[in-house]
Short mmCIF file of C-alpha atoms in Angstrom, two decimals:
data_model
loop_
_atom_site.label_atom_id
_atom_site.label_comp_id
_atom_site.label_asym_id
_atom_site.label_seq_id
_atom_site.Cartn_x
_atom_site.Cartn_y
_atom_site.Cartn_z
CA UNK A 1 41.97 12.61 -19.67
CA UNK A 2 41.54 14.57 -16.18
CA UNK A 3 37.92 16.12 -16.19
CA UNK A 4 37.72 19.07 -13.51
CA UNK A 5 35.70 18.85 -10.76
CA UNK A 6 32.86 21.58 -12.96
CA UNK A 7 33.18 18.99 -15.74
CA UNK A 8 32.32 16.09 -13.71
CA UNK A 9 29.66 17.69 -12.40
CA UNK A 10 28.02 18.78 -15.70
CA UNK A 11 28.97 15.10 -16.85
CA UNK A 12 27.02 13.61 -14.35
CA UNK A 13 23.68 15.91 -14.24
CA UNK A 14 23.32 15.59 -18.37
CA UNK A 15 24.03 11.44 -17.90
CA UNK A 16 21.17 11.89 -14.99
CA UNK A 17 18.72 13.59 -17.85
CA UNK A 18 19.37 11.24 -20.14
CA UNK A 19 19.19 8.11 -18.33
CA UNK A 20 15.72 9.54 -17.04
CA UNK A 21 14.22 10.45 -20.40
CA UNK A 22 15.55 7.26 -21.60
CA UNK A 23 14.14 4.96 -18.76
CA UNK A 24 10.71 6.90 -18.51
CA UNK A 25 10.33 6.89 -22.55
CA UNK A 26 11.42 3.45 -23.10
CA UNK A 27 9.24 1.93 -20.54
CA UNK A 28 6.35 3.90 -22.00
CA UNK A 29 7.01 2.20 -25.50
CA UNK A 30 7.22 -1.11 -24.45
CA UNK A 31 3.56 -0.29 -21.70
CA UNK A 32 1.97 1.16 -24.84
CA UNK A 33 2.90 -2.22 -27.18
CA UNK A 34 1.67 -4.79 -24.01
CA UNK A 35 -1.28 -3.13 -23.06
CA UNK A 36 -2.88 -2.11 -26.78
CA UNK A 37 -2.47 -5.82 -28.90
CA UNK A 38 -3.35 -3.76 -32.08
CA UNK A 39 -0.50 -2.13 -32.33
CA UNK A 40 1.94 -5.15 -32.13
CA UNK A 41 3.45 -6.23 -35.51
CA UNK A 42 6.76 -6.94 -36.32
CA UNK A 43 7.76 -3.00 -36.78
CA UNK A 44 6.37 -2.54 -33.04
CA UNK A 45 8.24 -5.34 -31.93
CA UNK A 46 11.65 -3.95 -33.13
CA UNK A 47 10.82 -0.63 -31.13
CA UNK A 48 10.44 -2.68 -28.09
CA UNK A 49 13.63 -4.12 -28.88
CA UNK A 50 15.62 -0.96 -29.94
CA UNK A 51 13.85 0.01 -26.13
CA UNK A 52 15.12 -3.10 -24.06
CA UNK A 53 18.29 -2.44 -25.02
CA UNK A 54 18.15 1.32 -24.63
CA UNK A 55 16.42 0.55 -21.28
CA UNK A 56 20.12 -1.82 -21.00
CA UNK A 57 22.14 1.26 -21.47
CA UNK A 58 20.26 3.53 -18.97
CA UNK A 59 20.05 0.82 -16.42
CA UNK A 60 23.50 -0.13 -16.37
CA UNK A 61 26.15 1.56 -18.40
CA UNK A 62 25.08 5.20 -17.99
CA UNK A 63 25.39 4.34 -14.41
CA UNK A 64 28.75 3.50 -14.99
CA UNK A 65 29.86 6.25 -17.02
CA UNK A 66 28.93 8.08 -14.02
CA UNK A 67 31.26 6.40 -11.20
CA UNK A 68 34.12 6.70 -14.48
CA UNK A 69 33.79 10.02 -14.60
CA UNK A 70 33.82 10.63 -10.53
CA UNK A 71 36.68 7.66 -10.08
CA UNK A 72 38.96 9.03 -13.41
CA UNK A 73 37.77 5.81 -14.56
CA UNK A 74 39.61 3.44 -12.00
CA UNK A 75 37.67 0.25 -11.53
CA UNK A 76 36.83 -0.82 -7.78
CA UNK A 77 36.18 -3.93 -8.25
CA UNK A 78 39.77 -6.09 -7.60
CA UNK A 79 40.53 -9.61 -8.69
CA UNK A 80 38.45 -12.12 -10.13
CA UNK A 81 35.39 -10.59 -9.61
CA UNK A 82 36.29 -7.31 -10.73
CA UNK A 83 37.47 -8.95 -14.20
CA UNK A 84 34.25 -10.82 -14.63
CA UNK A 85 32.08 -7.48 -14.12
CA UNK A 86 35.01 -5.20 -16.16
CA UNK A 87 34.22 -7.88 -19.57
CA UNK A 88 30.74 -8.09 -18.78
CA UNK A 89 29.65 -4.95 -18.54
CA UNK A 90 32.26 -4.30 -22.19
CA UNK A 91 29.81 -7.12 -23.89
CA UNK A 92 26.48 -5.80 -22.68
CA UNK A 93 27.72 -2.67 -23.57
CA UNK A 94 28.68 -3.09 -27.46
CA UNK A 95 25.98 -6.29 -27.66
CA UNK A 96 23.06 -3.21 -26.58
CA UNK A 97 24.77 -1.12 -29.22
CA UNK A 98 24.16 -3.90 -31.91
CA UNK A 99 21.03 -5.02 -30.87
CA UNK A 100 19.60 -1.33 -32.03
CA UNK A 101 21.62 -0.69 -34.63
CA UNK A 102 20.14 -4.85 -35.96
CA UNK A 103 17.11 -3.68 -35.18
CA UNK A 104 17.30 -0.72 -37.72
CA UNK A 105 18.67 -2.99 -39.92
CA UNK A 106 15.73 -5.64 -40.10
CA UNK A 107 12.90 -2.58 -39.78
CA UNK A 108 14.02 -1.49 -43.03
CA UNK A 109 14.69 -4.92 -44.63
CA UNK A 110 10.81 -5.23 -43.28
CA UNK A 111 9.41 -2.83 -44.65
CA UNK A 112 11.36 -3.03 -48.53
CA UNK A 113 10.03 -6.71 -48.24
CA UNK A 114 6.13 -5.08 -47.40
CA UNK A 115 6.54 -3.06 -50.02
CA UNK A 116 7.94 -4.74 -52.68
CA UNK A 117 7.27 -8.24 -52.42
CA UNK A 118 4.69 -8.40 -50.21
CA UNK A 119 3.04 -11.69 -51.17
CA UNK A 120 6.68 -13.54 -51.40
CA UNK A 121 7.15 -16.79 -49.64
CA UNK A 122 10.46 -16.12 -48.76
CA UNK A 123 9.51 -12.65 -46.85
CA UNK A 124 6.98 -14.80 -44.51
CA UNK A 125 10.01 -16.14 -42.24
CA UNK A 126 11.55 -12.97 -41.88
CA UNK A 127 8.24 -11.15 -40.77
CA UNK A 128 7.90 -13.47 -37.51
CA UNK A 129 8.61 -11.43 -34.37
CA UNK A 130 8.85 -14.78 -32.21
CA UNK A 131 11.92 -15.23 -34.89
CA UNK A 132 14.00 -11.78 -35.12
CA UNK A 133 14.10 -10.90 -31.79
CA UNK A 134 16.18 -13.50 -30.52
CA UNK A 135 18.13 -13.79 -34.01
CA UNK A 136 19.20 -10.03 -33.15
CA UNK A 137 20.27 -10.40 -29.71
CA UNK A 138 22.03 -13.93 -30.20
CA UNK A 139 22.98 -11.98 -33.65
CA UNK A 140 24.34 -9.14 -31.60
CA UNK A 141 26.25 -11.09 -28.65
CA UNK A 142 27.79 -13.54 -31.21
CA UNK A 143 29.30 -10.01 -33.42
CA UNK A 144 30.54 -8.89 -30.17
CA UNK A 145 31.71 -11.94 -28.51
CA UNK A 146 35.38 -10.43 -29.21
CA UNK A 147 34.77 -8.00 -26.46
CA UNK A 148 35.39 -10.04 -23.45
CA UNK A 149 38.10 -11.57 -25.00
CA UNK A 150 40.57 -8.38 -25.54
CA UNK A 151 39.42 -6.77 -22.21
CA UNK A 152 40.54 -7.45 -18.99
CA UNK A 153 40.76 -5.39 -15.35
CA UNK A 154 44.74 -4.49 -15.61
CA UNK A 155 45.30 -2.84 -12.24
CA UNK A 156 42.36 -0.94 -11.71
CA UNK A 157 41.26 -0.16 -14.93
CA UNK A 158 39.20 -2.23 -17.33
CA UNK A 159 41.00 -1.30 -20.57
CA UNK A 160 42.17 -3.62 -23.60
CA UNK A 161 44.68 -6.25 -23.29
CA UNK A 162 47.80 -5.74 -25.38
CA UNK A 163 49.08 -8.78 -25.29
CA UNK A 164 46.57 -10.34 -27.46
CA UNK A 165 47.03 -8.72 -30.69
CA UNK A 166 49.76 -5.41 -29.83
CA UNK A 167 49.40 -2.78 -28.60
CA UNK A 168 48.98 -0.69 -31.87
CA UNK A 169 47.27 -3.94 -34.04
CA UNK A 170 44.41 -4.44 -31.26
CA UNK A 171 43.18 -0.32 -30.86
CA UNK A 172 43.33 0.20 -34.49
CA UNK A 173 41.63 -3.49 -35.11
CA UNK A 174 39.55 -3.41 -32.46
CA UNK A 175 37.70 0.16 -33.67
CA UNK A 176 37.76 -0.63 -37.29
CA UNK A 177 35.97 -3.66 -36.09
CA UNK A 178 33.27 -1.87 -34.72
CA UNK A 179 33.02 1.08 -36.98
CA UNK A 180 32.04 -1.26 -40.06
CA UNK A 181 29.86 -3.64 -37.57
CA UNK A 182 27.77 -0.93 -36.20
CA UNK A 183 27.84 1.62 -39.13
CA UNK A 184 29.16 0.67 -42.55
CA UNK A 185 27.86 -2.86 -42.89
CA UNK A 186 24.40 -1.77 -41.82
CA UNK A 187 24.13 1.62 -43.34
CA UNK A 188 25.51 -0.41 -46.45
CA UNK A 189 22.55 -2.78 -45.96
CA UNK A 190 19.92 0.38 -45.48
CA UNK A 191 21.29 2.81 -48.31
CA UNK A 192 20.01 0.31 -51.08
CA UNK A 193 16.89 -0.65 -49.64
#
């Protein structure tokens, strides 16, 4: 889809907002939880999380979203290299994406286990910081591992591949794949809880 010059323009000064509001609050989150030690539990520690990887997204894909909008989303990076960044910057993409929507996920396991077994033995493992952050980002890359797999830089666009599943079978697969990994499955997990 052609966006007209007026578009882009709009595009790009409401990606420039955001990406400052989110780069100026995030970093104040994650400031507030290193400098003041009584705030840190495992709650806080998801929020820096949810934060990294919203700091992820404002670093490096809004900036991309920008030159895709200005470049009708033509990739300028050719050959080998150019395929390396095109699947890379797919996987940090979704993995950031997962990593907050995990971190949603184990908040409010968290806090059902505070609340209503909070003397359980089997809660104790779960409520380690030093354990959930890097089960939710290997978590997250591992769930969207697939990624780099069906992309690839075809020409000079980093779009995916239809010669591993189809054309049709991959685009409807691929998005049902990440509609019920990054909503159904974990609003499914919240709902209850």
């Amino acid at each position: 889809m052609e966006l007209s010059d007026a578009d882009v323009s709009i595009v790009t000064v409401l990606y420039a907002f955001t990406m400052l509001a989110a780069i100026v609050g995030n970093s104040f989150l994650i400031y507030i939880v290193w400098k003041k030690p009584e705030v840190r539990s495992l709650t806080s520690s998801m929020f820096v999380n949810m934060a990294i990887a919203d700091l992820l997204v404002a670093l490096f894909m809004m900036p991309l979203s920008i030159v895709d909008a200005h470049t009708e989303s033509k990739w300028k990076v050719p050959g080998l290299p150019g395929d390396i960044i095109c699947r890379s910057y797919i996987l940090i993409s979704y993995a950031t994406l997962i990593a907050s929507t995990l971190c949603l996920v184990f908040m409010a396991i968290d806090r059902y286990c505070a609340i209503v077994c909070p003397l359980s033995v089997h809660s104790v493992w779960f409520r380690k910081a030093k354990f959930v952050t890097p089960l939710i980002w290997v978590m997250s890359i591992a769930l969207m591992a697939i990624m780099p797999v069906i992309y690839k830089l075809d020409y000079e666009y980093c779009e995916i591949d239809p010669d591993v599943l189809g054309q049709n079978a991959t685009f409807r697969g691929v998005y049902l794949y990440i509609f019920f990994i990054t909503y159904i499955i974990p609003l499914a997990i919240i709902c209850p809880l």
